[in-house]
């Protein structure tokens, strides 16, 4: 009996991931939009994420995101991503991750790939897609504020710029003056023509911005004054736990997935706990893409994306396929050794 046919197993480092994705922001946004449409159409499996927490390291966690996506992507897999905020003091990014892709037919892993870049890219692409979709039919905002200035904020700015957004003013606010100055330096090097201002207070940043990007490591709400949002900005609530339930309840709320977003004490989850229902939710991004949601203009508009594993799979499969087409996959020979059920003759 011959050995069963299994796919080759590749290890894909971050350098290759970066090379495939860098400068291709529009394509990645298209991939993420297509994944949202496949998910909205029901051709995905996206179980709840599993949080591994540590009693001796309460600020840290590692999250498992299993998922399966059909459509043209047709792959299963798992993202294993850690968040260790103390890393910032060590001079390295907070998050690190790997992504495992599994063959749809055999279940054998196709690849293990560095995934912090994939995770940041799909998060930024989701935010850029939401910014575009949620402002269609309106004048594009010209003032943006970044609350939290780590790697995710940098990627979101890159993806907004890479998909045609231009701003007259960019505000920056972070609890660390050093980090705020560092992000300002990045913005200046990016070639933006916007005026860049470090805002001393959260209130100043929010009131002076038509788009507010929350990209913090906050574990509980720290912005609770509804009046700060009286000018009805678009809020890209990427870090999910910055806004009090009162701000959520005073806003139009769009999420990426209802069941996923309303858990783990996110701001929308706290709003659900406060009210006892989900009537404050206006729909999902897929609902907006499908034209099934009317967005009022007389309230702040908050997009809260929990982050779906199917998005990581879609972007990761794109990276894998691009490298395979270019014959650049680093395959590990004989990675799967036991391929004969009863042993070799």
Short mmCIF file of C-alpha atoms in Angstrom, two decimals:
data_model
loop_
_atom_site.label_atom_id
_atom_site.label_comp_id
_atom_site.label_asym_id
_atom_site.label_seq_id
_atom_site.Cartn_x
_atom_site.Cartn_y
_atom_site.Cartn_z
CA UNK A 1 0.00 0.00 0.00
CA UNK A 2 1.35 3.44 -0.91
CA UNK A 3 1.52 6.26 1.62
CA UNK A 4 -1.47 8.59 1.60
CA UNK A 5 -1.00 11.88 -0.13
CA UNK A 6 -0.65 14.71 2.36
CA UNK A 7 0.21 18.33 1.62
CA UNK A 8 3.75 19.58 2.17
CA UNK A 9 4.24 21.47 5.41
CA UNK A 10 5.82 24.92 5.22
CA UNK A 11 7.17 27.36 7.78
CA UNK A 12 6.54 30.97 6.75
CA UNK A 13 8.53 33.62 8.64
CA UNK A 14 7.41 37.19 9.22
CA UNK A 15 9.81 38.50 6.59
CA UNK A 16 7.91 36.63 3.89
CA UNK A 17 4.52 37.63 5.33
CA UNK A 18 5.60 41.26 5.32
CA UNK A 19 6.87 41.07 1.75
CA UNK A 20 3.56 39.69 0.47
CA UNK A 21 1.34 42.17 2.33
CA UNK A 22 3.40 45.38 2.39
CA UNK A 23 2.10 47.94 -0.09
CA UNK A 24 -0.91 45.80 -0.97
CA UNK A 25 -3.37 47.36 1.46
CA UNK A 26 -6.19 47.62 -1.07
CA UNK A 27 -5.91 43.92 -1.89
CA UNK A 28 -5.92 42.93 1.79
CA UNK A 29 -9.02 45.05 2.41
CA UNK A 30 -10.70 43.26 -0.51
CA UNK A 31 -9.76 39.90 1.03
CA UNK A 32 -11.16 40.94 4.42
CA UNK A 33 -14.38 42.24 2.85
CA UNK A 34 -14.81 38.97 0.96
CA UNK A 35 -14.27 37.04 4.21
CA UNK A 36 -16.93 39.13 5.97
CA UNK A 37 -19.34 38.33 3.13
CA UNK A 38 -18.58 34.59 3.34
CA UNK A 39 -19.09 34.75 7.11
CA UNK A 40 -22.32 36.71 6.72
CA UNK A 41 -23.51 34.11 4.22
CA UNK A 42 -23.00 31.34 6.75
CA UNK A 43 -20.12 29.51 5.06
CA UNK A 44 -17.78 29.68 8.06
CA UNK A 45 -17.27 28.05 11.42
CA UNK A 46 -16.00 30.54 13.98
CA UNK A 47 -16.25 29.16 17.53
CA UNK A 48 -15.70 31.33 20.60
CA UNK A 49 -12.10 32.28 21.25
CA UNK A 50 -10.43 30.60 24.19
CA UNK A 51 -8.57 32.83 26.64
CA UNK A 52 -5.63 31.37 28.53
CA UNK A 53 -5.07 33.61 31.57
CA UNK A 54 -2.47 33.47 34.33
CA UNK A 55 -3.12 34.19 38.03
CA UNK A 56 0.49 35.29 38.50
CA UNK A 57 0.43 37.53 35.37
CA UNK A 58 -3.06 39.08 35.36
CA UNK A 59 -2.39 41.56 32.55
CA UNK A 60 -1.23 38.86 30.16
CA UNK A 61 -3.15 36.33 28.12
CA UNK A 62 -2.85 33.96 25.17
CA UNK A 63 -5.87 33.49 22.93
CA UNK A 64 -6.76 30.59 20.65
CA UNK A 65 -8.96 31.45 17.67
CA UNK A 66 -10.02 28.29 15.80
CA UNK A 67 -11.92 28.84 12.58
CA UNK A 68 -12.94 27.47 9.20
CA UNK A 69 -13.83 29.44 6.08
CA UNK A 70 -15.32 28.23 2.84
CA UNK A 71 -15.81 30.15 -0.38
CA UNK A 72 -12.72 30.61 -2.51
CA UNK A 73 -10.46 30.45 0.58
CA UNK A 74 -11.48 26.96 1.75
CA UNK A 75 -9.14 26.42 4.68
CA UNK A 76 -9.30 25.55 8.37
CA UNK A 77 -6.93 26.64 11.07
CA UNK A 78 -6.01 28.27 14.34
CA UNK A 79 -4.45 31.55 15.41
CA UNK A 80 -2.54 31.40 18.70
CA UNK A 81 -1.85 34.97 19.80
CA UNK A 82 -0.36 36.27 23.03
CA UNK A 83 -0.82 39.69 24.58
CA UNK A 84 1.84 40.56 27.16
CA UNK A 85 1.62 44.34 27.79
CA UNK A 86 4.82 44.30 29.85
CA UNK A 87 6.69 43.59 26.62
CA UNK A 88 6.45 47.28 25.76
CA UNK A 89 8.81 48.06 28.64
CA UNK A 90 11.21 45.52 27.19
CA UNK A 91 11.21 47.35 23.89
CA UNK A 92 9.32 44.69 21.92
CA UNK A 93 5.70 44.62 20.70
CA UNK A 94 2.96 43.56 23.07
CA UNK A 95 1.59 40.79 20.83
CA UNK A 96 3.15 37.77 19.15
CA UNK A 97 1.36 35.07 17.21
CA UNK A 98 1.47 32.06 14.95
CA UNK A 99 -1.17 30.86 12.50
CA UNK A 100 -1.70 27.21 11.58
CA UNK A 101 -3.41 26.48 8.26
CA UNK A 102 -5.01 23.04 7.82
CA UNK A 103 -5.77 21.30 4.54
CA UNK A 104 -9.53 21.17 3.91
CA UNK A 105 -9.50 17.57 2.65
CA UNK A 106 -7.06 15.73 4.91
CA UNK A 107 -6.91 17.99 7.96
CA UNK A 108 -3.12 17.95 7.79
CA UNK A 109 -1.43 21.27 8.58
CA UNK A 110 -0.25 23.14 5.50
CA UNK A 111 1.81 25.79 7.23
CA UNK A 112 2.90 27.42 10.44
CA UNK A 113 3.27 31.13 9.83
CA UNK A 114 4.28 34.16 11.82
CA UNK A 115 0.96 35.85 12.47
CA UNK A 116 1.44 39.09 14.39
CA UNK A 117 1.73 40.81 11.01
CA UNK A 118 -1.29 38.92 9.67
CA UNK A 119 -3.28 39.81 12.80
CA UNK A 120 -2.32 43.48 12.60
CA UNK A 121 -3.04 43.59 8.85
CA UNK A 122 -6.49 42.01 9.12
CA UNK A 123 -7.34 44.28 12.08
CA UNK A 124 -6.26 47.35 10.17
CA UNK A 125 -7.98 46.21 6.99
CA UNK A 126 -11.21 45.64 8.95
CA UNK A 127 -10.97 49.16 10.40
CA UNK A 128 -10.24 50.70 7.00
CA UNK A 129 -13.13 48.79 5.43
CA UNK A 130 -15.48 49.93 8.21
CA UNK A 131 -14.32 53.54 7.88
CA UNK A 132 -15.12 53.43 4.17
CA UNK A 133 -18.43 51.58 4.42
CA UNK A 134 -19.75 53.55 7.39
CA UNK A 135 -19.06 56.94 5.81
CA UNK A 136 -20.42 56.25 2.32
CA UNK A 137 -22.85 58.89 1.19
CA UNK A 138 -21.26 61.47 3.49
CA UNK A 139 -18.37 63.85 3.26
CA UNK A 140 -15.24 61.98 4.24
CA UNK A 141 -13.90 63.03 7.64
CA UNK A 142 -10.74 65.14 7.51
CA UNK A 143 -9.69 64.98 11.17
CA UNK A 144 -8.57 61.76 12.83
CA UNK A 145 -7.40 61.05 16.36
CA UNK A 146 -5.40 58.04 17.56
CA UNK A 147 -5.96 57.04 21.18
CA UNK A 148 -3.17 54.54 21.86
CA UNK A 149 -0.18 54.49 19.54
CA UNK A 150 1.22 50.97 19.31
CA UNK A 151 1.68 48.68 16.34
CA UNK A 152 -2.06 48.38 15.66
CA UNK A 153 -2.45 52.17 15.45
CA UNK A 154 0.45 52.29 13.00
CA UNK A 155 -1.11 49.59 10.83
CA UNK A 156 -4.51 51.29 10.87
CA UNK A 157 -2.95 54.55 9.69
CA UNK A 158 -1.04 52.65 7.00
CA UNK A 159 -4.19 50.93 5.77
CA UNK A 160 -6.23 54.12 5.77
CA UNK A 161 -3.51 55.90 3.79
CA UNK A 162 -3.11 52.88 1.50
CA UNK A 163 -6.82 52.90 0.65
CA UNK A 164 -6.98 56.58 -0.27
CA UNK A 165 -7.78 58.37 2.99
CA UNK A 166 -6.28 61.83 3.42
CA UNK A 167 -6.50 63.97 6.53
CA UNK A 168 -5.95 67.62 7.29
CA UNK A 169 -5.37 67.01 11.00
CA UNK A 170 -4.08 64.01 12.94
CA UNK A 171 -4.31 64.00 16.71
CA UNK A 172 -2.25 61.70 18.93
CA UNK A 173 -2.90 60.78 22.56
CA UNK A 174 -1.19 58.19 24.74
CA UNK A 175 -0.52 57.80 28.44
CA UNK A 176 3.18 57.72 27.56
CA UNK A 177 4.59 60.98 26.23
CA UNK A 178 7.53 59.03 24.80
CA UNK A 179 5.22 56.76 22.81
CA UNK A 180 3.13 59.68 21.59
CA UNK A 181 6.28 61.42 20.35
CA UNK A 182 7.40 58.19 18.67
CA UNK A 183 4.10 57.85 16.84
CA UNK A 184 4.26 61.48 15.76
CA UNK A 185 7.70 60.75 14.32
CA UNK A 186 6.30 57.78 12.40
CA UNK A 187 3.49 59.94 11.00
CA UNK A 188 5.97 62.60 9.88
CA UNK A 189 8.10 59.97 8.14
CA UNK A 190 5.01 58.50 6.46
CA UNK A 191 4.74 61.56 4.24
CA UNK A 192 1.33 62.70 5.43
CA UNK A 193 0.48 66.29 4.67
CA UNK A 194 -1.66 66.55 7.80
CA UNK A 195 -0.94 68.76 10.78
CA UNK A 196 0.07 66.42 13.60
CA UNK A 197 -0.77 67.41 17.16
CA UNK A 198 -0.12 65.56 20.40
CA UNK A 199 -3.23 66.04 22.52
CA UNK A 200 -2.71 66.26 26.27
CA UNK A 201 -6.09 64.87 27.23
CA UNK A 202 -8.54 62.26 26.03
CA UNK A 203 -11.27 64.88 25.89
CA UNK A 204 -9.20 67.16 23.68
CA UNK A 205 -8.40 64.31 21.29
CA UNK A 206 -12.01 63.13 20.98
CA UNK A 207 -13.58 66.58 20.62
CA UNK A 208 -11.09 67.55 17.91
CA UNK A 209 -11.51 64.39 15.80
CA UNK A 210 -14.15 63.30 13.28
CA UNK A 211 -12.71 59.77 13.35
CA UNK A 212 -11.42 58.40 16.66
CA UNK A 213 -9.30 55.25 16.68
CA UNK A 214 -9.07 53.42 20.00
CA UNK A 215 -6.08 51.06 19.95
CA UNK A 216 -5.18 50.67 23.63
CA UNK A 217 -4.58 47.80 26.02
CA UNK A 218 -7.32 48.98 28.40
CA UNK A 219 -8.96 46.19 30.36
CA UNK A 220 -11.95 48.25 31.49
CA UNK A 221 -13.76 51.42 30.33
CA UNK A 222 -11.97 54.71 30.95
CA UNK A 223 -13.97 57.06 28.67
CA UNK A 224 -17.42 57.76 30.07
CA UNK A 225 -18.40 61.34 29.21
CA UNK A 226 -21.06 61.16 26.52
CA UNK A 227 -20.75 64.89 25.85
CA UNK A 228 -17.25 64.43 24.44
CA UNK A 229 -18.93 62.75 21.44
CA UNK A 230 -21.56 65.45 20.88
CA UNK A 231 -20.17 66.16 17.38
CA UNK A 232 -21.10 62.56 16.36
CA UNK A 233 -17.75 61.19 15.23
CA UNK A 234 -17.03 57.79 13.74
CA UNK A 235 -15.35 55.70 16.45
CA UNK A 236 -13.21 52.74 15.44
CA UNK A 237 -13.33 50.97 18.79
CA UNK A 238 -10.67 48.41 17.93
CA UNK A 239 -9.52 47.74 21.50
CA UNK A 240 -13.11 47.08 22.57
CA UNK A 241 -12.95 48.04 26.26
CA UNK A 242 -12.37 51.79 26.26
CA UNK A 243 -15.95 53.11 26.23
CA UNK A 244 -18.36 53.04 29.13
CA UNK A 245 -21.80 51.47 28.64
CA UNK A 246 -23.27 54.98 28.76
CA UNK A 247 -21.26 56.02 25.68
CA UNK A 248 -22.23 52.79 23.89
CA UNK A 249 -25.91 53.30 24.68
CA UNK A 250 -25.81 56.87 23.37
CA UNK A 251 -24.36 55.73 20.02
CA UNK A 252 -25.21 53.83 16.86
CA UNK A 253 -23.44 50.49 17.29
CA UNK A 254 -22.07 48.25 14.55
CA UNK A 255 -20.11 45.09 15.36
CA UNK A 256 -18.39 42.44 13.27
CA UNK A 257 -20.20 39.52 14.93
CA UNK A 258 -22.84 39.89 17.63
CA UNK A 259 -22.17 36.78 19.69
CA UNK A 260 -18.41 37.20 19.60
CA UNK A 261 -18.43 40.88 20.48
CA UNK A 262 -20.82 40.59 23.41
CA UNK A 263 -18.60 38.61 25.72
CA UNK A 264 -15.37 38.89 27.74
CA UNK A 265 -16.48 42.20 29.29
CA UNK A 266 -16.11 44.24 26.13
CA UNK A 267 -17.84 47.62 26.25
CA UNK A 268 -20.85 46.28 24.27
CA UNK A 269 -20.97 43.27 26.62
CA UNK A 270 -21.07 45.60 29.63
CA UNK A 271 -23.88 47.54 27.95
CA UNK A 272 -25.80 44.29 27.51
CA UNK A 273 -25.26 43.43 31.17
CA UNK A 274 -26.50 46.89 32.18
CA UNK A 275 -29.64 46.85 30.04
CA UNK A 276 -30.43 43.14 29.95
CA UNK A 277 -30.84 43.05 26.17
CA UNK A 278 -29.11 43.75 22.87
CA UNK A 279 -31.48 46.31 21.42
CA UNK A 280 -28.73 48.95 21.45
CA UNK A 281 -26.99 47.08 18.62
CA UNK A 282 -27.90 48.35 15.15
CA UNK A 283 -26.31 45.54 13.14
CA UNK A 284 -23.12 44.01 11.82
CA UNK A 285 -20.68 45.25 9.22
CA UNK A 286 -22.08 42.57 6.90
CA UNK A 287 -25.55 44.08 7.41
CA UNK A 288 -24.17 47.46 6.35
CA UNK A 289 -22.38 45.93 3.35
CA UNK A 290 -25.66 44.27 2.37
CA UNK A 291 -27.63 47.52 2.65
CA UNK A 292 -29.77 46.22 5.50
CA UNK A 293 -28.96 48.93 8.05
CA UNK A 294 -29.87 52.61 7.96
CA UNK A 295 -27.22 54.64 9.78
CA UNK A 296 -28.55 57.75 11.55
CA UNK A 297 -26.41 60.86 11.47
CA UNK A 298 -27.51 62.38 14.77
CA UNK A 299 -25.49 60.07 17.04
CA UNK A 300 -21.89 58.91 17.37
CA UNK A 301 -21.22 55.86 15.20
CA UNK A 302 -19.19 53.15 16.97
CA UNK A 303 -17.66 50.15 15.21
CA UNK A 304 -16.58 47.46 17.69
CA UNK A 305 -14.82 44.53 15.97
CA UNK A 306 -14.03 41.55 18.20
CA UNK A 307 -11.78 40.17 15.49
CA UNK A 308 -12.76 36.95 13.74
CA UNK A 309 -10.45 34.00 13.17
CA UNK A 310 -11.83 33.62 9.65
CA UNK A 311 -10.19 36.94 8.74
CA UNK A 312 -6.79 35.63 9.82
CA UNK A 313 -7.35 32.49 7.78
CA UNK A 314 -8.29 34.48 4.68
CA UNK A 315 -5.24 36.73 4.87
CA UNK A 316 -2.94 33.85 5.86
CA UNK A 317 -4.15 31.66 2.99
CA UNK A 318 -3.49 34.54 0.60
CA UNK A 319 0.09 34.80 1.86
CA UNK A 320 0.57 31.03 1.58
CA UNK A 321 -0.83 30.87 -1.95
CA UNK A 322 1.21 33.84 -3.17
CA UNK A 323 4.42 32.23 -1.88
CA UNK A 324 3.46 28.86 -3.33
CA UNK A 325 2.77 30.40 -6.74
CA UNK A 326 6.22 32.03 -6.63
CA UNK A 327 7.82 28.73 -5.54
CA UNK A 328 9.06 30.43 -2.37
CA UNK A 329 7.58 28.17 0.32
CA UNK A 330 10.12 26.83 2.80
CA UNK A 331 8.88 23.25 3.04
CA UNK A 332 10.03 21.03 5.93
CA UNK A 333 10.92 17.62 4.43
CA UNK A 334 9.51 14.57 6.25
CA UNK A 335 7.66 16.72 8.80
CA UNK A 336 4.96 14.04 8.86
CA UNK A 337 6.81 10.82 9.48
CA UNK A 338 4.14 8.25 10.43
CA UNK A 339 2.12 8.04 7.23
CA UNK A 340 1.55 4.28 7.11
CA UNK A 341 -1.19 2.98 9.37
CA UNK A 342 0.45 -0.41 9.95
CA UNK A 343 4.07 0.58 9.54
CA UNK A 344 6.33 0.28 6.57
CA UNK A 345 7.09 -3.07 4.96
#
